[in-house]
mmCIF file of C-alpha atoms in Angstrom:
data_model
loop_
_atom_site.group_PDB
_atom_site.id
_atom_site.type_symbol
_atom_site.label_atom_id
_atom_site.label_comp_id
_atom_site.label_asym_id
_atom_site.label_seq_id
_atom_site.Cartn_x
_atom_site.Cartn_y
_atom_site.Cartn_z
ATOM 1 C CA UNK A 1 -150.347 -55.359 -81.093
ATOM 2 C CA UNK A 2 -147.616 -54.399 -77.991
ATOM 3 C CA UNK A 3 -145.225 -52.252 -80.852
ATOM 4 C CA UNK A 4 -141.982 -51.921 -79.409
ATOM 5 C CA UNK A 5 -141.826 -53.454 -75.676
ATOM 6 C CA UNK A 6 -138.724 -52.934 -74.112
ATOM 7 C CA UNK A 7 -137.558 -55.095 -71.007
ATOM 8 C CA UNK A 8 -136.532 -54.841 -67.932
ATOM 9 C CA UNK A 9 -138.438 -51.062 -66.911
ATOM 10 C CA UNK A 10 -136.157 -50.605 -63.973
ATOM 11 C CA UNK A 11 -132.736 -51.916 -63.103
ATOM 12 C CA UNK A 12 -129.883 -51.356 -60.644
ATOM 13 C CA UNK A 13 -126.246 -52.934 -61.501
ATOM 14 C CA UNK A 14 -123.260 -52.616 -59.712
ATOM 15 C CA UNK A 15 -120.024 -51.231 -61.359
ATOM 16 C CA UNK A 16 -118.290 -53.932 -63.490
ATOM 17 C CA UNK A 17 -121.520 -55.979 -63.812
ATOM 18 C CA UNK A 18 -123.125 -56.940 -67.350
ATOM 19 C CA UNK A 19 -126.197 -56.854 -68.498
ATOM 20 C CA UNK A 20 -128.795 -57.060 -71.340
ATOM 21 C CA UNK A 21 -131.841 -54.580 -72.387
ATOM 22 C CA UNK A 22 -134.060 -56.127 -74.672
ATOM 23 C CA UNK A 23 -135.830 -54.634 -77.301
ATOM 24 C CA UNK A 24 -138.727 -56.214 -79.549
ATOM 25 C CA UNK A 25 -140.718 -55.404 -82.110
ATOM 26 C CA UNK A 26 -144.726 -56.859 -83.638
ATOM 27 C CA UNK A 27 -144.650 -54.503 -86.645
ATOM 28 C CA UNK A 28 -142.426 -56.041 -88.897
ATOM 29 C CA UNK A 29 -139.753 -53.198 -88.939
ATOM 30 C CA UNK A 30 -136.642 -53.044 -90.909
ATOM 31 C CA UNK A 31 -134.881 -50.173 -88.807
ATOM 32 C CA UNK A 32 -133.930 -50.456 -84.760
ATOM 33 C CA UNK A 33 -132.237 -48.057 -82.925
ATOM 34 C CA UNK A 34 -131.253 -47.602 -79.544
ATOM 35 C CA UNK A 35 -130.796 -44.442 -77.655
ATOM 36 C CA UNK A 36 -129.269 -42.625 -74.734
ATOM 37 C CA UNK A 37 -131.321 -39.734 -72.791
ATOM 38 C CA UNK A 38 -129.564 -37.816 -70.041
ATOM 39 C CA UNK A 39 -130.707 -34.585 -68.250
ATOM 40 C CA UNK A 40 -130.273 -31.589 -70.257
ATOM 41 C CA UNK A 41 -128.879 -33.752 -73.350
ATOM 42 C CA UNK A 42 -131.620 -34.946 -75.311
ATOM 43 C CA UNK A 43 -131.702 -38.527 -77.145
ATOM 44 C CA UNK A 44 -128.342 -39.543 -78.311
ATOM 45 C CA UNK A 45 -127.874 -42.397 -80.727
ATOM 46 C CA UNK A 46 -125.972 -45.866 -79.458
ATOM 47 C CA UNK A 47 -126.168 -47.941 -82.257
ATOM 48 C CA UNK A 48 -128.486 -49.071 -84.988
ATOM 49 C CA UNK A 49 -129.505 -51.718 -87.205
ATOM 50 C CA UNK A 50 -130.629 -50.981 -91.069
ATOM 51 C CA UNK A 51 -131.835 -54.950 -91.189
ATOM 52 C CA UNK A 52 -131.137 -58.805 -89.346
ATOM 53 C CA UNK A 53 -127.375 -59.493 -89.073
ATOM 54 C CA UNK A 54 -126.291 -55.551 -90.301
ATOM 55 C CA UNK A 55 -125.253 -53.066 -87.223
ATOM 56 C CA UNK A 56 -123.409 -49.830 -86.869
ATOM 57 C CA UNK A 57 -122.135 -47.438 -84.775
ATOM 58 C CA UNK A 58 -124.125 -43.713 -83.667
ATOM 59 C CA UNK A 59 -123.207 -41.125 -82.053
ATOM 60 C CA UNK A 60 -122.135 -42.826 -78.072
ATOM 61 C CA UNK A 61 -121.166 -46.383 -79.092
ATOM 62 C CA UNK A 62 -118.334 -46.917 -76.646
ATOM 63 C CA UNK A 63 -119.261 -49.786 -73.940
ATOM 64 C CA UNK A 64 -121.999 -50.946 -75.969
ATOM 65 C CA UNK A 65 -122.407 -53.540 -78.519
ATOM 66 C CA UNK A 66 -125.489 -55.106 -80.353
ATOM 67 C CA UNK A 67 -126.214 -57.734 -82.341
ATOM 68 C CA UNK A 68 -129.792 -58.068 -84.977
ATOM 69 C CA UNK A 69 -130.037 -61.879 -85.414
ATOM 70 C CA UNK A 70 -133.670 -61.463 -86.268
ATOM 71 C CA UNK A 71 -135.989 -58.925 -87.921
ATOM 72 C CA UNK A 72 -138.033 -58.592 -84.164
ATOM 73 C CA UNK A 73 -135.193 -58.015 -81.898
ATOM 74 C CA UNK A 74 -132.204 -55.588 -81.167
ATOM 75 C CA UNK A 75 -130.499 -56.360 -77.892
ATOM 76 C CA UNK A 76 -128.222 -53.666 -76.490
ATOM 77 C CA UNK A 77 -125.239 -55.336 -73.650
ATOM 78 C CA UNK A 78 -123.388 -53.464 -71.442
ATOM 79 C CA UNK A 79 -120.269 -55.946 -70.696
ATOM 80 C CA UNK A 80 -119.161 -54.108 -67.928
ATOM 81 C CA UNK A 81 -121.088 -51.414 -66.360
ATOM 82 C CA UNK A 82 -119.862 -48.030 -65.375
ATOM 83 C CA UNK A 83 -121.579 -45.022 -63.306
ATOM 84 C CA UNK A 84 -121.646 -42.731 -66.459
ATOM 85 C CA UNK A 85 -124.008 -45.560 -68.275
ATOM 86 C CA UNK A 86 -126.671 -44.471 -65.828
ATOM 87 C CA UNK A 87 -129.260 -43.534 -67.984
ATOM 88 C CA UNK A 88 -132.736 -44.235 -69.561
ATOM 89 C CA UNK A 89 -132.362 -46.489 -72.821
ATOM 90 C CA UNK A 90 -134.922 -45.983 -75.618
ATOM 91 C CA UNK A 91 -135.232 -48.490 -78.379
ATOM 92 C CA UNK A 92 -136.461 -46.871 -81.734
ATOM 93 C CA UNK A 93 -138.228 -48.897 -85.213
ATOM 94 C CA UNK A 94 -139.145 -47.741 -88.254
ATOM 95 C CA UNK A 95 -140.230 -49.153 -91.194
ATOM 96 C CA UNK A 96 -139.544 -48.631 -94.971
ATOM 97 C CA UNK A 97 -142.408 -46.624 -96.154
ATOM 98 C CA UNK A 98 -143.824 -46.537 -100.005
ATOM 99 C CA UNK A 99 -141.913 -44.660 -102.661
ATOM 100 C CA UNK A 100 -138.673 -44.682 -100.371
ATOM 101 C CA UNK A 101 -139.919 -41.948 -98.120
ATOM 102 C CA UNK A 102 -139.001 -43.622 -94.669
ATOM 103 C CA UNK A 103 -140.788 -43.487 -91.815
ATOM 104 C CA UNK A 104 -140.544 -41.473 -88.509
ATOM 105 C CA UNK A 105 -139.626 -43.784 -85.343
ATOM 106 C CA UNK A 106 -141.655 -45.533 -83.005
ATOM 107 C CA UNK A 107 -139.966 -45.551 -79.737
ATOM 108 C CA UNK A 108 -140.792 -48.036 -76.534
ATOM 109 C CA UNK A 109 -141.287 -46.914 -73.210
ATOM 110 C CA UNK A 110 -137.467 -47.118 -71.698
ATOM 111 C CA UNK A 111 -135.151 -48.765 -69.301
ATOM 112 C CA UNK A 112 -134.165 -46.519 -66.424
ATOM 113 C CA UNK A 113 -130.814 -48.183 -65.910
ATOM 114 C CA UNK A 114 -128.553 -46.991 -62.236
ATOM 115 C CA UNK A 115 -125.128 -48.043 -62.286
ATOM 116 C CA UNK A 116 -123.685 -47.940 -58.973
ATOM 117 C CA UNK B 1 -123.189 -33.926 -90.004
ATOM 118 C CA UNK B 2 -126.372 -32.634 -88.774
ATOM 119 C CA UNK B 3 -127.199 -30.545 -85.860
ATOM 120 C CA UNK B 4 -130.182 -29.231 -83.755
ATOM 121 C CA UNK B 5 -130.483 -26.736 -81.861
ATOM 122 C CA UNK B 6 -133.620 -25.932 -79.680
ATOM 123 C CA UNK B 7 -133.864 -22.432 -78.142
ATOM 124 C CA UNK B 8 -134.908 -22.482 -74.632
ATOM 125 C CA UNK B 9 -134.597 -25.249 -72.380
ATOM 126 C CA UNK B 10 -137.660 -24.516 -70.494
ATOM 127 C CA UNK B 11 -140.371 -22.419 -71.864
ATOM 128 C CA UNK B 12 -143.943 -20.781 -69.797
ATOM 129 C CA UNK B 13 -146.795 -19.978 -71.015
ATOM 130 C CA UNK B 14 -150.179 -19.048 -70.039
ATOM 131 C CA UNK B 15 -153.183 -21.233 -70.632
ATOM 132 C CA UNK B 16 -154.743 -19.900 -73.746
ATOM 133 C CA UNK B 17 -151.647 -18.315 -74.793
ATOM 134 C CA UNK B 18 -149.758 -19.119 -78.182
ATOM 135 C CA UNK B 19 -146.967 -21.393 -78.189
ATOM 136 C CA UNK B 20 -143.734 -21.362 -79.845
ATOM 137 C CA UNK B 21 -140.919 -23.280 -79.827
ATOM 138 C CA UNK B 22 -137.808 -22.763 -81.470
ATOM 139 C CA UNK B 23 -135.793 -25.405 -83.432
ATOM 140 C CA UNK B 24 -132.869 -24.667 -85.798
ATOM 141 C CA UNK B 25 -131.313 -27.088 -87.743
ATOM 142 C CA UNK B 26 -127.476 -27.792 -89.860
ATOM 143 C CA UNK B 27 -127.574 -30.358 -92.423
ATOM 144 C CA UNK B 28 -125.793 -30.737 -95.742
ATOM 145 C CA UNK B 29 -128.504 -32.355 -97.862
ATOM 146 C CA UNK B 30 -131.659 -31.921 -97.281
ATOM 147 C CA UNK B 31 -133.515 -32.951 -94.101
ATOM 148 C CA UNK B 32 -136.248 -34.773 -92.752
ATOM 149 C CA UNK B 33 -137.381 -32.957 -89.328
ATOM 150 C CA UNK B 34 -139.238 -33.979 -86.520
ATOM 151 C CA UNK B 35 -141.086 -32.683 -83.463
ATOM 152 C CA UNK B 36 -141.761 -35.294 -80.640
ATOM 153 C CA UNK B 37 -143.166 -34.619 -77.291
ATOM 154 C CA UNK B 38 -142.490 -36.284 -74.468
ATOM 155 C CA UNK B 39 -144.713 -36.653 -71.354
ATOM 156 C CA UNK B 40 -142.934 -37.887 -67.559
ATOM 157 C CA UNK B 41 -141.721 -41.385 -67.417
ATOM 158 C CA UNK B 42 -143.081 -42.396 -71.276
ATOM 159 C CA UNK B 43 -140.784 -42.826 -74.114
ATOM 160 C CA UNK B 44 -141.494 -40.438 -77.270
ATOM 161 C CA UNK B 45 -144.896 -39.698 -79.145
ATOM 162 C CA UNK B 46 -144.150 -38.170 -83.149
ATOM 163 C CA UNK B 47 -146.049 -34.594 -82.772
ATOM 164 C CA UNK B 48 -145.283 -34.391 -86.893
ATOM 165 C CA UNK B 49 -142.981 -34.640 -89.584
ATOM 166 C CA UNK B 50 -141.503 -32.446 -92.429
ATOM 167 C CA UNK B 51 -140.494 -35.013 -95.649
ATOM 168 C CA UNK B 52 -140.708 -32.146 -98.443
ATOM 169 C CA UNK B 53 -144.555 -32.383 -99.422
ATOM 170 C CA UNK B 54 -145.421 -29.183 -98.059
ATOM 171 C CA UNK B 55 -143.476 -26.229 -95.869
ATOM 172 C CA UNK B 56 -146.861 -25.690 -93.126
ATOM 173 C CA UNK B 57 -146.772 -29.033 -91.326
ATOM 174 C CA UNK B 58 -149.871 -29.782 -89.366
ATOM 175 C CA UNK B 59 -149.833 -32.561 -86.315
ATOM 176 C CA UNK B 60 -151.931 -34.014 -83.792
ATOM 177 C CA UNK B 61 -153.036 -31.789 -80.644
ATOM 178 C CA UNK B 62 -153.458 -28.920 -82.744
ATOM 179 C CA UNK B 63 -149.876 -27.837 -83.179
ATOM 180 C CA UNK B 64 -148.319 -27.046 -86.645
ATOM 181 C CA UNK B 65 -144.422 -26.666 -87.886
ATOM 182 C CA UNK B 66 -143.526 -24.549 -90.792
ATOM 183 C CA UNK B 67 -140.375 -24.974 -92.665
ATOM 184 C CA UNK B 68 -138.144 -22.096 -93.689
ATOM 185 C CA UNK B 69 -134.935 -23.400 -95.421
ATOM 186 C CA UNK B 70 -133.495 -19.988 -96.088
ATOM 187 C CA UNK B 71 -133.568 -19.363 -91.862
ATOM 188 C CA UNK B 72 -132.881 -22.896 -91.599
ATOM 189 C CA UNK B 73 -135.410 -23.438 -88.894
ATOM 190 C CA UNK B 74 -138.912 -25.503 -87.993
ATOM 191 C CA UNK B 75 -140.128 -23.865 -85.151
ATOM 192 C CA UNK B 76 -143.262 -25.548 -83.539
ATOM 193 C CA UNK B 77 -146.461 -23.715 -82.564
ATOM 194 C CA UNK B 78 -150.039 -23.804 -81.458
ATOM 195 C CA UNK B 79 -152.396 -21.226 -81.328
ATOM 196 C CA UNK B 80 -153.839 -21.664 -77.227
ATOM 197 C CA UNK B 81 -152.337 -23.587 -75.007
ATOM 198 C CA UNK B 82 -153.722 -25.969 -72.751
ATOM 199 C CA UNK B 83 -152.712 -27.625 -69.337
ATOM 200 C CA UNK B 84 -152.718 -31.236 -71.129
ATOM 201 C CA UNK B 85 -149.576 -29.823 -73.991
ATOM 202 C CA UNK B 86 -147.095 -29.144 -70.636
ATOM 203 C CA UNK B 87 -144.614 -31.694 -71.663
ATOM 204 C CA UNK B 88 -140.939 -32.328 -72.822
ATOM 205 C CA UNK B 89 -140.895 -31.404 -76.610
ATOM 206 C CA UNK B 90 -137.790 -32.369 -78.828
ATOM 207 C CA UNK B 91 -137.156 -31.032 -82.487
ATOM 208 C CA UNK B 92 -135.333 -33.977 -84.703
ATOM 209 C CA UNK B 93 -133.436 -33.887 -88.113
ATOM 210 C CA UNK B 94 -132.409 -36.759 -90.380
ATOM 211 C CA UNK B 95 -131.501 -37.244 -93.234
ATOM 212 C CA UNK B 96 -132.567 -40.267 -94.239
ATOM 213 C CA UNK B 97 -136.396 -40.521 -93.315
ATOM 214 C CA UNK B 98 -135.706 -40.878 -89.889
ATOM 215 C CA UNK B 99 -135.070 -44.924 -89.913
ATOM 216 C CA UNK B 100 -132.226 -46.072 -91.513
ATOM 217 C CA UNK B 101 -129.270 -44.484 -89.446
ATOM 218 C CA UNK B 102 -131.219 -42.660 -86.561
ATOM 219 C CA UNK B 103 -132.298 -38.901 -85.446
ATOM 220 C CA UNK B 104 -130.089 -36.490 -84.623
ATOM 221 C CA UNK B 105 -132.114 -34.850 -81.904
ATOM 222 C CA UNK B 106 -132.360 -31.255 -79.786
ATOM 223 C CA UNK B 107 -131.639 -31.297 -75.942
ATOM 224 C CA UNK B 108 -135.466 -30.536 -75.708
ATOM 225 C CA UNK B 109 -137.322 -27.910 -74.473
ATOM 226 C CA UNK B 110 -139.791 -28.469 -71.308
ATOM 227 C CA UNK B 111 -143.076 -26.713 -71.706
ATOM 228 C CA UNK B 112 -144.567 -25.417 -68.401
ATOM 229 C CA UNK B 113 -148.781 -24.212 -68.845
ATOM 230 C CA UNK B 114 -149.468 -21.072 -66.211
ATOM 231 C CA UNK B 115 -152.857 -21.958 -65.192
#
């Protein structure tokens, strides 16, 4: 049982490049999440996804975008990559717990993204 | 809109010693809040959670979290510290569980254990 596993660990772009950070889930999860953490900022929310094929925006969204096709997954793009995306990207589940009391989130072990 | 505030970015204390760290939170309905704890180069570990059942939260590693609505605040604490607990440690509000839209977190507080 991996949880969530998050792919690549590490990874170095180049201003204007794109990329993906992948995010999956084993435990059957309705709820993804991705975050931001930056010195002296805490964990600020991207985007999030309440169930396959439903997204919305959170708190940073811009230069982002994400798309839930299927229950296990919750990729987050960057389509053009820009020094103040450097970064380390956590991807959050949680599940719907009994009698509609919800869950805290699991989160994955980040991406330490450098944009140069 | 929610808030969190976490007094203290960085916080020392002697092995032994009580811990306390501060969290104050805004939110028009009520909230769900959260203490996680983060240790170098790991993503985040839930410490506990506050859903209503009871004001005195208890978590793993021997710290605890009482809720005070009318100071608006769920300060974390443990009675003796130990080298193991010096960590990053961020106080979280929601108010929907914590899944379904996200955590509004702190900007953390980093624990440093005096030998």
């Amino acid at each position: 049982n991996a949880g969530v596993t998050q792919t690549p660990k590490f990874q170095v772009l180049k201003t204007g490049q794109s990329m993906t950070l992948q995010c999956a889930q084993d435990m059957n999860h309705e709820y993804m999440s991705w975050y931001r953490q930056d010195p002296g900022m805490g964990l600020r929310l991207i985007h999030y996804s309440v169930g396959a094929g439903i997204t919305d925006q959170g708190e940073v969204p811009n230069g982002y975008n994400v798309s839930r096709s299927t229950t296990e997954d919750f990729p987050l793009r960057l389509l053009s990559a820009a020094p103040s995306q450097t970064s380390v990207y956590f991807c959050a589940t949680s599940g719907r717990g009994l009698g509609h009391s919800n869950q805290p989130q699991h989160f994955g072990d980040g991406t330490r993204l450098s944009i140069l | 809109a929610q808030s969190v505030t976490q007094l203290g970015s960085h916080v020392s204390v002697s092995e032994g010693a009580l811990v306390l760290l501060r969290c104050n939170y805004s939110s028009s309905v009520p909230p769900y809040l959260f203490w996680y704890v983060q240790y170098p180069n790991q993503g985040l570990q839930l410490l506990l959670k506050y859903t209503s059942a009871a004001t005195l939260v208890k978590g793993i590693n021997g710290f605890e979290a009482e809720f005070k609505k009318s100071e608006t605040s769920f300060h974390l604490t443990k009675p003796s510290a130990h080298m193991s607990d010096a960590a990053e440690y961020f106080c979280a509000v929601s108010h929907s569980g914590g899944g379904a839209d996200g955590l509004t977190f702190g900007k953390g507080t980093h624990l440093i254990i005096q030998p």
